[in-house]
Every structure is written in structure tokens, then in C-alpha cells.
Short mmCIF file of C-alpha atoms in Angstrom, two decimals:
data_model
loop_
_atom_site.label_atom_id
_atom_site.label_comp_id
_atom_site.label_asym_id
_atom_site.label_seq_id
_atom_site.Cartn_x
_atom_site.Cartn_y
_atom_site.Cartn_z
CA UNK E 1 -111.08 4.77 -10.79
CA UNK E 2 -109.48 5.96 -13.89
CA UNK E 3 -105.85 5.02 -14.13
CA UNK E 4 -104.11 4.22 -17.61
CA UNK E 5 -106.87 3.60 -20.69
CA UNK E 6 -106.94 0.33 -22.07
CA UNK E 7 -103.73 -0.43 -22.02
CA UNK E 8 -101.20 -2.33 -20.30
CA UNK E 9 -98.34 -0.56 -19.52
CA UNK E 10 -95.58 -3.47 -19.73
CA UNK E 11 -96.92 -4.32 -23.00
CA UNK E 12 -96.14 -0.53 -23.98
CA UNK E 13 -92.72 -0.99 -22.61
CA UNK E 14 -92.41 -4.18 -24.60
CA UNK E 15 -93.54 -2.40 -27.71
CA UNK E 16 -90.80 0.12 -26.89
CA UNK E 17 -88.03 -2.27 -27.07
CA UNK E 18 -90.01 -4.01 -30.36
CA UNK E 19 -89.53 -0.78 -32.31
CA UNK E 20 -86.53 -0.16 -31.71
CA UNK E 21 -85.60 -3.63 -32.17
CA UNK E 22 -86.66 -3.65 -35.37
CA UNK E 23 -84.78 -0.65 -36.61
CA UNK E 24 -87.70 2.01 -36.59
CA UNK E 25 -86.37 4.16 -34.12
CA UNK E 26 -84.88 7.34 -36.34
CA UNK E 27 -87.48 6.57 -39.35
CA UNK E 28 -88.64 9.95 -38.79
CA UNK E 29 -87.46 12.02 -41.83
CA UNK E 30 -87.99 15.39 -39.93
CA UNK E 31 -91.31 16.13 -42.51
CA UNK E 32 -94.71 16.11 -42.37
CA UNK E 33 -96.81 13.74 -45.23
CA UNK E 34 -98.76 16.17 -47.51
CA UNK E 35 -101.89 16.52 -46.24
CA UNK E 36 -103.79 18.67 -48.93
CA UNK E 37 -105.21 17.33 -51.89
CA UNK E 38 -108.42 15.95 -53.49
CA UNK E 39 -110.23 13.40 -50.81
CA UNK E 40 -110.80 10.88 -52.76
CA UNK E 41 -109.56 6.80 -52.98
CA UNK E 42 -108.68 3.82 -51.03
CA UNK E 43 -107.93 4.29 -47.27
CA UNK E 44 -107.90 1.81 -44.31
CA UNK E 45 -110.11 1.99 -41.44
CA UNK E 46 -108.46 0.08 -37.56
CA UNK E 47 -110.95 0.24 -34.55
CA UNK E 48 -110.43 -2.00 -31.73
CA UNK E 49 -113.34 -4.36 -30.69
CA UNK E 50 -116.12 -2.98 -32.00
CA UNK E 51 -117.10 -5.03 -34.67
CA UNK E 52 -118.90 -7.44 -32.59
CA UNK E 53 -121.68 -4.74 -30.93
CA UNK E 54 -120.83 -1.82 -33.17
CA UNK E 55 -120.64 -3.28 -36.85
CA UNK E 56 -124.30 -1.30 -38.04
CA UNK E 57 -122.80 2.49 -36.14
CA UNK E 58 -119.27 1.62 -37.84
CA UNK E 59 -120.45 0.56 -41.33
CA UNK E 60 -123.28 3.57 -41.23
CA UNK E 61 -120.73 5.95 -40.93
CA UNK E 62 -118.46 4.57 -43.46
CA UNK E 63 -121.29 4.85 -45.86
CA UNK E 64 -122.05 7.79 -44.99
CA UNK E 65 -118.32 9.01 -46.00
CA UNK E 66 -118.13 7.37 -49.00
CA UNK E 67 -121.02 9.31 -49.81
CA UNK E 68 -120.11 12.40 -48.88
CA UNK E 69 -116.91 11.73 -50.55
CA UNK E 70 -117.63 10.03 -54.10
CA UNK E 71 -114.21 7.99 -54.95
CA UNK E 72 -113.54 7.36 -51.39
CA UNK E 73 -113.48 3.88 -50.40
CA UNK E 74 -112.26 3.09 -46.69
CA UNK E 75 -111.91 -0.89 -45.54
CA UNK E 76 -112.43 -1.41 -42.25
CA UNK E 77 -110.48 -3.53 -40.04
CA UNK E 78 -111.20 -4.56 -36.30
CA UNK E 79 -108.82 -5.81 -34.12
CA UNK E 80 -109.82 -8.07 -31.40
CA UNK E 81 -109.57 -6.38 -27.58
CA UNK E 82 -107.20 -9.09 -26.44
CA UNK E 83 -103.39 -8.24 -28.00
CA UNK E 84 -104.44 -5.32 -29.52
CA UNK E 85 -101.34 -3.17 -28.27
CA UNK E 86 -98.81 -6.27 -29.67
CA UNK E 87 -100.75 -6.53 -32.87
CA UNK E 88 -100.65 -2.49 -33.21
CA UNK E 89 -96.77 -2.59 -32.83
CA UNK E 90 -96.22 -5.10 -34.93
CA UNK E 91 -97.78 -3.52 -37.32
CA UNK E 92 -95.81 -0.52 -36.52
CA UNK E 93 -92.74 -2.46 -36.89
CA UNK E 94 -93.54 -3.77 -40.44
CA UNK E 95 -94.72 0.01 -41.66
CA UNK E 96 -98.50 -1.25 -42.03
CA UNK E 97 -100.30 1.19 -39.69
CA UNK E 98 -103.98 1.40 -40.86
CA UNK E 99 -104.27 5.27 -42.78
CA UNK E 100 -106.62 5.86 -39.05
CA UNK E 101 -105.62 3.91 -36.47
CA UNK E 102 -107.51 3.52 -33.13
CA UNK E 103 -105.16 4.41 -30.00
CA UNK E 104 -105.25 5.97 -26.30
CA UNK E 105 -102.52 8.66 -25.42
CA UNK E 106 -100.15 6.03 -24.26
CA UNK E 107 -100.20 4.21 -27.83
CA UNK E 108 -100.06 7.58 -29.59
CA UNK E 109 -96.99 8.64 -27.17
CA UNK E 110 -94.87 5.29 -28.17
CA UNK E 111 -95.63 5.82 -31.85
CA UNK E 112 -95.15 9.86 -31.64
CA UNK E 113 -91.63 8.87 -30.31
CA UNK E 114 -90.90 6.58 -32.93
CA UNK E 115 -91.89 9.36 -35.72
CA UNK E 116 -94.36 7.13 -36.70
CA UNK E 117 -97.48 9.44 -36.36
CA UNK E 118 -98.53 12.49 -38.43
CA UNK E 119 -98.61 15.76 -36.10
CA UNK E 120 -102.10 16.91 -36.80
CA UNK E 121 -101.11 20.48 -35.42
CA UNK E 122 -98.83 20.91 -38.69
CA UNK E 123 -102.23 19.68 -41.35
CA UNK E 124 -105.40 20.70 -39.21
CA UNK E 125 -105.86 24.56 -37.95
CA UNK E 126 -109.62 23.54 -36.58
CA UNK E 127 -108.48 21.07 -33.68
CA UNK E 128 -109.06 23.83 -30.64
CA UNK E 129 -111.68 24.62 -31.94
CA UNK E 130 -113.53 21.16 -32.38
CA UNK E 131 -112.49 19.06 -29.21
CA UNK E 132 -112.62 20.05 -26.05
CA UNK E 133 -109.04 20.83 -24.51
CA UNK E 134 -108.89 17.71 -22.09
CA UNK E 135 -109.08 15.60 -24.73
CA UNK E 136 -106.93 17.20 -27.38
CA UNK E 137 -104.04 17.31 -24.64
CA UNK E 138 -104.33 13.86 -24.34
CA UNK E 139 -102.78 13.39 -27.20
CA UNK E 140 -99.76 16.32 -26.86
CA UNK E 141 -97.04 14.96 -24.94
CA UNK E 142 -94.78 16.60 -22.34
CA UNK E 143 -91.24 17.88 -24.27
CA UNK E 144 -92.61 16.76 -27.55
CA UNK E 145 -94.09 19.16 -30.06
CA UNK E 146 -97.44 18.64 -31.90
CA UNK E 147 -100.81 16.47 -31.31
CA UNK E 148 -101.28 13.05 -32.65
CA UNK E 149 -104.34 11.97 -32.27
CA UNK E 150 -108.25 12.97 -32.97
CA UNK E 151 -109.70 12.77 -29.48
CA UNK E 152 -112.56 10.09 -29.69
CA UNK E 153 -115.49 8.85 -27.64
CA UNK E 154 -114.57 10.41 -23.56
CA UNK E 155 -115.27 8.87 -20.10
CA UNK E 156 -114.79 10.48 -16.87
CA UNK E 157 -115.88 9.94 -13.04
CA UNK E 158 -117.92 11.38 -10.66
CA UNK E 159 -118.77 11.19 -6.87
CA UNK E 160 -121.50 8.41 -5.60
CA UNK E 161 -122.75 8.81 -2.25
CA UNK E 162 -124.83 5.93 -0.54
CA UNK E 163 -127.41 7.79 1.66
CA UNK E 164 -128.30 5.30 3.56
CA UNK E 165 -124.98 4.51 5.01
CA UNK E 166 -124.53 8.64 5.51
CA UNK E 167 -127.66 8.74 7.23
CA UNK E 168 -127.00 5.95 9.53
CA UNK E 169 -123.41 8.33 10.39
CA UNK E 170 -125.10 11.41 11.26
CA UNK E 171 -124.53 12.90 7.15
CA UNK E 172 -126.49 14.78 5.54
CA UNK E 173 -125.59 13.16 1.44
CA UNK E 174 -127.23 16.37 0.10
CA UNK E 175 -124.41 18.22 1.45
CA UNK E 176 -121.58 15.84 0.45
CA UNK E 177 -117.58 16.67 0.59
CA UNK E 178 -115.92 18.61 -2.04
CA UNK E 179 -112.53 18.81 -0.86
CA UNK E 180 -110.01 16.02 0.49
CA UNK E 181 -110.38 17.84 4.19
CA UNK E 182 -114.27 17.99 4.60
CA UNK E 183 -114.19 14.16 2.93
CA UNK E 184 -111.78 13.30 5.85
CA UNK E 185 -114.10 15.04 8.48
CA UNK E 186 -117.31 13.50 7.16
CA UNK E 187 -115.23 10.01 7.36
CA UNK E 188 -114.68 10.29 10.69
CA UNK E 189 -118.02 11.92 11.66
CA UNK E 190 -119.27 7.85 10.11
CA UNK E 191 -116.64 6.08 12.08
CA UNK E 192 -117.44 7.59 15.22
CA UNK E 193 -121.77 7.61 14.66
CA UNK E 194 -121.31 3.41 13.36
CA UNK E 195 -118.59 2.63 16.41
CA UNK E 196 -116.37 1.68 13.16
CA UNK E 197 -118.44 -0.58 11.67
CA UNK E 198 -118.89 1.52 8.45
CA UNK E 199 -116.76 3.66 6.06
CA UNK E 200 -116.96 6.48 3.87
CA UNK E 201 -113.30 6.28 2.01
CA UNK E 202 -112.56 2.89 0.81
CA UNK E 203 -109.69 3.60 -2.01
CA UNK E 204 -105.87 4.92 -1.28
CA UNK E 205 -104.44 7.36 -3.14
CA UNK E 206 -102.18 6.70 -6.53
CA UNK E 207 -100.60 8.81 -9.13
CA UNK E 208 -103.55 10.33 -10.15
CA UNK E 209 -104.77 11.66 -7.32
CA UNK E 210 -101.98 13.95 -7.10
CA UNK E 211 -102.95 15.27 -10.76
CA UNK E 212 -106.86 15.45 -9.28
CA UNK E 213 -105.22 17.57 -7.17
CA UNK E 214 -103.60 19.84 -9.05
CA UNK E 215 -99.83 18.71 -8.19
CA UNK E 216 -97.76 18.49 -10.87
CA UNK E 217 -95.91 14.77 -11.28
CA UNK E 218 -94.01 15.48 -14.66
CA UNK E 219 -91.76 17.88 -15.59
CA UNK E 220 -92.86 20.16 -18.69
CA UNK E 221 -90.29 18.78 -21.00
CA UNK E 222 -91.21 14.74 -19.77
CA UNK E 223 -87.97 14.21 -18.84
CA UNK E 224 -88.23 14.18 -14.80
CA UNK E 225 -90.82 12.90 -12.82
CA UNK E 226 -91.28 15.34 -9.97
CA UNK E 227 -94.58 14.19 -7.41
CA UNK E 228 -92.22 14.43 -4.46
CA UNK E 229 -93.06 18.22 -3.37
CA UNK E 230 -94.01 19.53 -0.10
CA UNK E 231 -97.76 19.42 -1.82
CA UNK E 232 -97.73 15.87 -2.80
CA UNK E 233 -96.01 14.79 0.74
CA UNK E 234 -98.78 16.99 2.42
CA UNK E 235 -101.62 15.04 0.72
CA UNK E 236 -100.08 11.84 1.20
CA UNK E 237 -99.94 12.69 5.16
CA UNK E 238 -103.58 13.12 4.61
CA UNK E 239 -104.37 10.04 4.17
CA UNK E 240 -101.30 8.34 6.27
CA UNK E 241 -103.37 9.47 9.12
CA UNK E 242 -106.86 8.86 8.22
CA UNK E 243 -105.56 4.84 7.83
CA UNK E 244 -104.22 5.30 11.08
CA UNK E 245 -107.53 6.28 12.41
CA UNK E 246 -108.74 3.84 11.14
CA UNK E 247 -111.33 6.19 8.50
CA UNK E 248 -110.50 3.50 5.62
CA UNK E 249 -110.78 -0.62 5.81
CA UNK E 250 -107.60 -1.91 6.78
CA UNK E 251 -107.32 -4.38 3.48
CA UNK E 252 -107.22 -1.32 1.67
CA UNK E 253 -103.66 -1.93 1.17
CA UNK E 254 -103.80 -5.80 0.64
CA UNK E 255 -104.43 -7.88 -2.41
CA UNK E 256 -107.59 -8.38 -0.63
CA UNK E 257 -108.76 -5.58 -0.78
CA UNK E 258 -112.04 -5.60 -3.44
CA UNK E 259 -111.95 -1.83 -4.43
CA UNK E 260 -114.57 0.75 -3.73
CA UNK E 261 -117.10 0.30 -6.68
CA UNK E 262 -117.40 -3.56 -5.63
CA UNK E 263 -117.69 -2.19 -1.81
CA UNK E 264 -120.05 0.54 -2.18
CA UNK E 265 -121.96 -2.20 -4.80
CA UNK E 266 -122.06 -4.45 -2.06
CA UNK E 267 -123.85 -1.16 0.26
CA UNK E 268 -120.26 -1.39 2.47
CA UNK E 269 -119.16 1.63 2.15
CA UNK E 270 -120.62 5.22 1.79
CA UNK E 271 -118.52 6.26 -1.19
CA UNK E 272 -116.77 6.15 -4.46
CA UNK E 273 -116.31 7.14 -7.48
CA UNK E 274 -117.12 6.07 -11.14
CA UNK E 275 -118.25 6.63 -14.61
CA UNK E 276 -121.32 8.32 -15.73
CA UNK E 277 -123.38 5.16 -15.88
CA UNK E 278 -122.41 3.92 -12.79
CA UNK E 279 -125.82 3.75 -11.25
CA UNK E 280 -127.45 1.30 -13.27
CA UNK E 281 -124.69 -1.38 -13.37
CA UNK E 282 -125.13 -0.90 -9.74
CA UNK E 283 -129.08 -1.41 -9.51
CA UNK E 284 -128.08 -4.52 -11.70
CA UNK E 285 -126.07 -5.99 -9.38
CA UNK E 286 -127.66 -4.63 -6.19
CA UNK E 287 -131.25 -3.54 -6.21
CA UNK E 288 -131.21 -3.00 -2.77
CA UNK E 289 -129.71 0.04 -3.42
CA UNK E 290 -132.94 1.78 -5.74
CA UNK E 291 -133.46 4.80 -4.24
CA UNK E 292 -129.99 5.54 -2.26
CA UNK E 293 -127.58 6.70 -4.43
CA UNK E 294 -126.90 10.05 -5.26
CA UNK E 295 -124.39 11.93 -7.01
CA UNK E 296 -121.77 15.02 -7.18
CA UNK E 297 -118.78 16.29 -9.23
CA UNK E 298 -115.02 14.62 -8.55
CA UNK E 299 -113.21 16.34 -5.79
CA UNK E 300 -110.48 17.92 -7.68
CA UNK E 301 -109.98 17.49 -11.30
CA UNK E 302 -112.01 15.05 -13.02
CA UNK E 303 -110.30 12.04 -14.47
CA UNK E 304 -110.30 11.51 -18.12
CA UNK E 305 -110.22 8.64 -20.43
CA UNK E 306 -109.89 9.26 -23.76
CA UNK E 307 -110.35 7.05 -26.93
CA UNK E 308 -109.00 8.76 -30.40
CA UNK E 309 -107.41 8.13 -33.52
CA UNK E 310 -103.75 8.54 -35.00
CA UNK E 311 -102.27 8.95 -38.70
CA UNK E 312 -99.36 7.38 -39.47
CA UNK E 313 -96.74 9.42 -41.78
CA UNK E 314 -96.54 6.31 -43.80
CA UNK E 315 -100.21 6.94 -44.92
CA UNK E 316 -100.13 7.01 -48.57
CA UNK E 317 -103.39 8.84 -48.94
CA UNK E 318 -102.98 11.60 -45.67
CA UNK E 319 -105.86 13.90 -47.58
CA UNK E 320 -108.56 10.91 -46.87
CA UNK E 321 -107.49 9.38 -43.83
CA UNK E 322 -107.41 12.90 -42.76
CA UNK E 323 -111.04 13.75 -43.79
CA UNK E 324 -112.30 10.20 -42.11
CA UNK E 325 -110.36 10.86 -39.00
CA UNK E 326 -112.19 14.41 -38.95
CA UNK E 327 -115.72 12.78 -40.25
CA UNK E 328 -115.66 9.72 -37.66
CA UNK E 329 -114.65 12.30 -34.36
CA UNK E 330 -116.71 14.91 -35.99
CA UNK E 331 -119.86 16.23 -33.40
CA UNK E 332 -122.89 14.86 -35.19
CA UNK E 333 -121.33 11.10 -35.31
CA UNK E 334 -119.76 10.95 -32.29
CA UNK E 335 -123.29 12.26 -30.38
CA UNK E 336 -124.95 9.08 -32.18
CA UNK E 337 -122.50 6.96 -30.62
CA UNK E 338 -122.88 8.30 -27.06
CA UNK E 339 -126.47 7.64 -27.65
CA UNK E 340 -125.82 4.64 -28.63
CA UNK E 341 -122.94 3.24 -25.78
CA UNK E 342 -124.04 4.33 -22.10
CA UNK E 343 -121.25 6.12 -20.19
CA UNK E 344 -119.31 7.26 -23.18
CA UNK E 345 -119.42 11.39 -24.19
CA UNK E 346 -118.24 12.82 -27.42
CA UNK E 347 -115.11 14.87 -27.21
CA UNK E 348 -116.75 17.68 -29.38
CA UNK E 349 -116.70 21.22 -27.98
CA UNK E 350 -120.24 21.96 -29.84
CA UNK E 351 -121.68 18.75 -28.25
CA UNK E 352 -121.43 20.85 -25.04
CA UNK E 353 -124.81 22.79 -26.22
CA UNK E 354 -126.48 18.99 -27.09
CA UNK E 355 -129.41 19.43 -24.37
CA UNK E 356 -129.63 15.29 -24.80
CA UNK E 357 -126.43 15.38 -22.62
CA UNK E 358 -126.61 18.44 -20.37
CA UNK E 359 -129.58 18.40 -19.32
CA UNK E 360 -131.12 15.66 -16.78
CA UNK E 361 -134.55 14.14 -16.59
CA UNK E 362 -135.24 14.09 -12.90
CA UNK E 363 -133.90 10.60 -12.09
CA UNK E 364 -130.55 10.12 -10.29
CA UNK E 365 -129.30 8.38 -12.93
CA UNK E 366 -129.82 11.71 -15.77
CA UNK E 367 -128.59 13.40 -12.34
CA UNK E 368 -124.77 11.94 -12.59
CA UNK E 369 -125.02 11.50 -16.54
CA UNK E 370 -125.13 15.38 -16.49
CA UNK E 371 -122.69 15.94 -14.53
CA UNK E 372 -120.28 13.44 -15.77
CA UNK E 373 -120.61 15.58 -19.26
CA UNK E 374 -120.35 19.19 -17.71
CA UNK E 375 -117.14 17.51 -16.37
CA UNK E 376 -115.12 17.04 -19.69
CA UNK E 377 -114.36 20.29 -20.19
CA UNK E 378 -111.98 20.50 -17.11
CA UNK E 379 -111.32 16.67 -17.15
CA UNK E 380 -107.62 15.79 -17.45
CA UNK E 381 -105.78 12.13 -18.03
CA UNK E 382 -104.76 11.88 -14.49
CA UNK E 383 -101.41 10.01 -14.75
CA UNK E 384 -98.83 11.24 -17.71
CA UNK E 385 -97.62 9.13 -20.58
CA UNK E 386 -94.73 8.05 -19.41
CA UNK E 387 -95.41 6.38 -16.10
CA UNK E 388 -95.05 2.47 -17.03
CA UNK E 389 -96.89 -0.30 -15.21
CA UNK E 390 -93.89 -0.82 -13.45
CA UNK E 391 -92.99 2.29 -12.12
CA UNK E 392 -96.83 2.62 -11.00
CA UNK E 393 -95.98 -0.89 -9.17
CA UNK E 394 -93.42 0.82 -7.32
CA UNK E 395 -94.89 4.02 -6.37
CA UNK E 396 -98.13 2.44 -4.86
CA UNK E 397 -95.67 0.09 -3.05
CA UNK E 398 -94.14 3.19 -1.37
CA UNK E 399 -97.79 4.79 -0.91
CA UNK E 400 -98.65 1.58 1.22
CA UNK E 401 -95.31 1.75 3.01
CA UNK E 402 -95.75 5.40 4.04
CA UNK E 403 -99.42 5.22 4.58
CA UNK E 404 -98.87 1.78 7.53
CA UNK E 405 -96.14 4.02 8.86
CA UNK E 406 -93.15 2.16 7.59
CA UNK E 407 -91.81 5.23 6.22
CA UNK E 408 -92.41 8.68 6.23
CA UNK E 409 -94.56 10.62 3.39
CA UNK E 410 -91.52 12.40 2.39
CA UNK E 411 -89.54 9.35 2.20
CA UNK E 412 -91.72 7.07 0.46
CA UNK E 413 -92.28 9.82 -2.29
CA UNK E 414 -88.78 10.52 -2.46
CA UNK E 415 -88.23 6.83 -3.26
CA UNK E 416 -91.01 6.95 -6.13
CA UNK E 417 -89.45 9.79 -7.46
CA UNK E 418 -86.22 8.17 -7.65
CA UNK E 419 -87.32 4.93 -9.14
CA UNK E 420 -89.38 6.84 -11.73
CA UNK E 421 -86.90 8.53 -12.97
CA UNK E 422 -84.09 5.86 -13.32
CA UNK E 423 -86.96 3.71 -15.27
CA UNK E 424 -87.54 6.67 -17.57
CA UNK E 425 -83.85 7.07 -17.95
CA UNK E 426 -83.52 3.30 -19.25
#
């Protein structure tokens, strides 16, 4: 399940108070750098934790720019995965952003605020027409104008059914659910066929199934969290009274409570949901399991998580961090990365046509790489920028609450709502 990229959300708060801490807040001089110009001289390269598996892809393509841009000459650095966020804010905070910076939408968002970031809208006409829209409104954030960042390397989730366990229940997995309803039916068709024993839905519902299903949780201007409509309290009945039937383990709520991928790995449940590549880490783990997986498209919208790059306004060479930013994200190298890193797509619109990703070869596993890809173009990051690790905390606290009938639907959302909103007020 796809809930917040890479990064932690109280470290994003933390970076919040850093910056303005440290007297950023209000740098922004209202302009955008100059972005035209000769590409040509010294730029710096950040990526985060790639170095150690990805050195020959990163340094090829480097190369490859310098060569297609005599006079260029880009230094790579790569930041260890561990404190990457607090090492990117500090060097937010000291005015050292690398000229292309690897971030997520939630990195971008902090730094956006700050003025820190170059809005690519105002120095590149070609963005909606290069990356597909998912990913390019990833990085435009609700009541703030402009895009700041170059969508990246894309994952997204699909459905994986375990046939054996449908079969044993009376289900047919060729015919699996595609909406919340007929998922709740076929749930309780297993319950009923196994005397309880086995399960079809294994995961309760957060933030982001609300956006999967098409409920708006954010005002437009990101200035009001708004997930407690008559919509969002219907769905969350939904599944208040398929855990009372008892249609989802009880330590689904509990810190107990292993998640669906370990569950369905372990053949105990019937469902879940995952990333393209999902199958073979599964046949890795369980080889039991060779033959009885199969796969369909998310119910809803797809989930999508999104890897790009930013510019800082503080570049001193915007023309060539520009043209790197464009030459890293552009189709051909990102398609030679995919190839390279299973379960990762490129965020290109003409990668769509690439037959290497959209069409299968016959084997479950090309099955659900397929139609992971055909996903992207309607995949969407399925919980807004602004929702911090704490206010998730809170609102899954009410979800439990309302789904073991402590409170009503209406109530519990009510209460997320209102927490939300007095956190994004702070």
C-alpha cells in the first residue's frame, strides 16, 4: 500500500520549523532565476541512494550529457537513504541545494513554500507534454501556483488475487471485484464457503482510500482538509460493517496486525494489493504460491509514487541544471532505468507506446507488469501534501474507533477533520 513516498512525515514537519528557524522563510524575491542561456559549465548533480547499485546507469548518463553538451561538467553527489530529508534541509537552510536535487512531492511542497524551488511552469513550455499528468501533479500543490519538480522514475499498485484461496470460497479469481461493493460480496461469499477460517480483505481503509475513491480530502486552495462528507462517511460504513461481520481478521486494527502483502505472502489471505513486481518477491519468499496468483487493475484510482527532481532558485547556472533535469527524466533514459530496476516505470508520456512495457509475455508476472504501466496514466498520489505523520496518526486512530463501533462513521471523520485542520493551522 502506497501511502507517503519515502519520507517521514515528522521529519518534514521538523524541516518546517528548521527553515523557518533559520530565517529562510520570506527568501523568496517574488522572481524566477533566468533560465535561458548557453548550456554549458559546472552544475551539481544530488540523487539519493543510488550510488551503491546505480553508480554505472548514473555516471553513463552523466557522460552522456557532458557529451551532448561540450563545456558542461555536472558532479554528482549521493546522499545516503538514512537522513536524507535532514541532510536536504539543512542544506536548504545554508542555501546549498544541489543545481538538481532529488525529492518526492512532500520535499518539493516544504521547499516550494519556502521559495526555495524554481517553478518549472514559468522556464519549461514542454512539461504536459513530456510526463504523464499523474506525475507532473505530483509536484503542483493545492493553493500554490506552478510545478516544481521533473517527475522521475513512477510506481503504482495493482490487485493480486490468490486462486487457490478463491477457489476453496466458491470464487471464480478470473472474475475478480472491481468495485468496493462486489469486493465486500465476494468477502463474504469466502467467509461463509471456509466457516471463517479464510479472508479475502485483510487491510482497513486510510486517507488514501478515500482519494482511490474519488472523494476529495483537500480543499482546492490546501487550506482545509475536508474527507468528512456524506461520501467519505458512506465508505467508511462500508467497511465498519464488513469488520463487524467479521469479512476482515480482527488484528487488523492492532499493532499486530502483519499487513496484507506479508498475509497474502504467507497464502492467508485471498487478496491485496502491490507494486508491479510484486509476484516475484512473492515466489521468493513463498514458492508455494507458483502458479496461484493472478492479477487485475486497483479498484478505484491507482496509487502513485513518484520520484523527481527540483531546481532551486539559488542555482547559479538554471540553463544547465535545467537541461540535466530535462536529459536525466527525459524518455529514452528513464526507459533504461526501468529496464534496469524491476517495479519502477518512467513517467514519460511517449514511453506509453514502449511495447517493452505494455505489452506482456504470457506469464503472470508480464500479466501485472502491464497493467501496473497502463495504470500511470490515471494514477494519482493518494494522500495530499499536507497531511503530516501526525495527523495521519490521528485519523487512522478515529478509522479504528469508528470501524470497532466506538463511534460512529460520521463522528470519527468529523474528529479527523477537525484535528487536521487545527495541525495545518499551526
Amino acid at each position: 500500500m502506497i501511502k507517503r513516498g519515502a519520507i517521514a512525515a515528522g521529519a518534514v514537519l521538523a524541516g518546517t520549523v528548521l527553515l523557518s528557524a533559520c530565517g529562510l522563510s520570506g527568501t523568496d524575491d517574488g522572481g524566477q532565476p533566468e533560465a535561458g542561456g548557453k548550456v554549458t559549465g559546472k552544475v551539481t548533480l544530488q540523487t539519493w541512494n543510488l550510488k551503491s547499485q546505480f553508480s554505472d546507469y548514473i555516471e553513463g548518463v552523466i557522460t552522456a550529457f557532458e557529451k551532448t553538451y561540450p563545456g558542461t561538467d555536472v558532479t554528482w553527489l549521493d546522499q545516503p537513504g538514512d537522513g536524507y530529508e535532514e541532510k536536504l534541509l539543512a542544506q536548504a537552510s545554508a542555501g546549498e541545494l544541489p543545481d538538481v536535487t532529488n525529492t518526492t512531492p512532500v520535499f518539493s511542497y516544504q521547499l516550494a513554500k519556502e521559495g526555495l524551488l524554481a517553478d518549472l511552469d514559468s522556464v519549461d513550455d514542454s512539461l504536459k507534454a513530456t510526463y504523464v499528468p499523474g506525475s507532473l501533479a505530483a509536484f503542483q500543490f493545492n493553493g500554490q501556483k506552478g510545478t516544481y519538480g521533473y517527475p522521475w522514475y513512477l510506481t503504482t499498485e495493482l490487485n493480486y488475487w490468490n486462486t487457490g484461496v478463491m477457489a476453496a470460497g466458491g470464487l471464480d479469481a478470473k472474475r475478480p471485484p472491481t468495485t468496493l461493493d462486489e469486493l465486500v460480496t465476494q468477502a463474504r461469499t469466502l467467509k461463509e464457503k471456509s466457516d471463517g477460517k479464510s479472508f479475502l480483505m485483510s487491510s482497513k481503509p486510510y486517507v488514501g482510500t478515500l482519494t482511490a475513491a474519488g472523494i476529495p480530502v483537500i480543499n482546492e486552495a490546501g487550506t482545509e482538509f475536508v474527507f468528512n462528507s456524506d461520501e467519505a462517511v458512506t465508505l467508511l460504513d462500508t467497511y465498519r460493517e464488513a469488520y463487524k461481520e467479521g469479512l476482515l481478521p480482527k488484528d487488523v486494527l492492532t499493532d499486530n496486525f502483519l499487513g496484507n502483502t506479508q498475509l497474502f505472502t504467507k497464502g492467508s489471505v485471498g487478496w491485496t494489493t502491490a507494486g508491479g513486481n510484486f509476484i516475484g518477491t512473492v515466489l521468493e519468499s513463498n514458492p508455494s504460491l507458483k502458479g496461484k496468483i493472478t492479477s487485475s487493475p486497483y479498484i478505484g484510482t491507482p496509487p502513485l509514487s513518484v520520484q523527481g527532481v527540483s531546481i532551486p532558485k539559488s542555482s547559479k547556472n538554471l540553463p544547465t541544471a535545467k537541461a540535466l533535469a530535462q536529459f536525466l527524466t527525459n524518455a529514452a533514459n528513464q526507459e533504461a532505468f526501468a529496464k534496469l530496476v524491476p517495479g519502477i516505470f518512467p513517467s514519460t508520456t511517449a514511453s506509453q507506446a514502449n511495447a517493452a512495457f505494455g505489452e506482456g509475455d504470457g506469464t503472470p508476472e508480464g500479466d501485472a507488469r502491464v497493467i501496473a504501466f497502463k495504470a500511470l496514466t490515471q494514477a494519482t498520489v493518494p494522500e495530499p501534501v499536507q497531511l503530516t505523520g501526525a495527523m495521519s496518526t490521528f485519523v487512522n486512530q478515529q478509522i479504528a474507533a469508528a470501524m470497532t463501533g466506538g463511534v460512529t462513521s460520521k463522528e470519527a471523520l468529523d474528529s479527523a477533520v477537525a484535528k487536521c485542520n487545527q495541525l495545518l493551522a499551526q
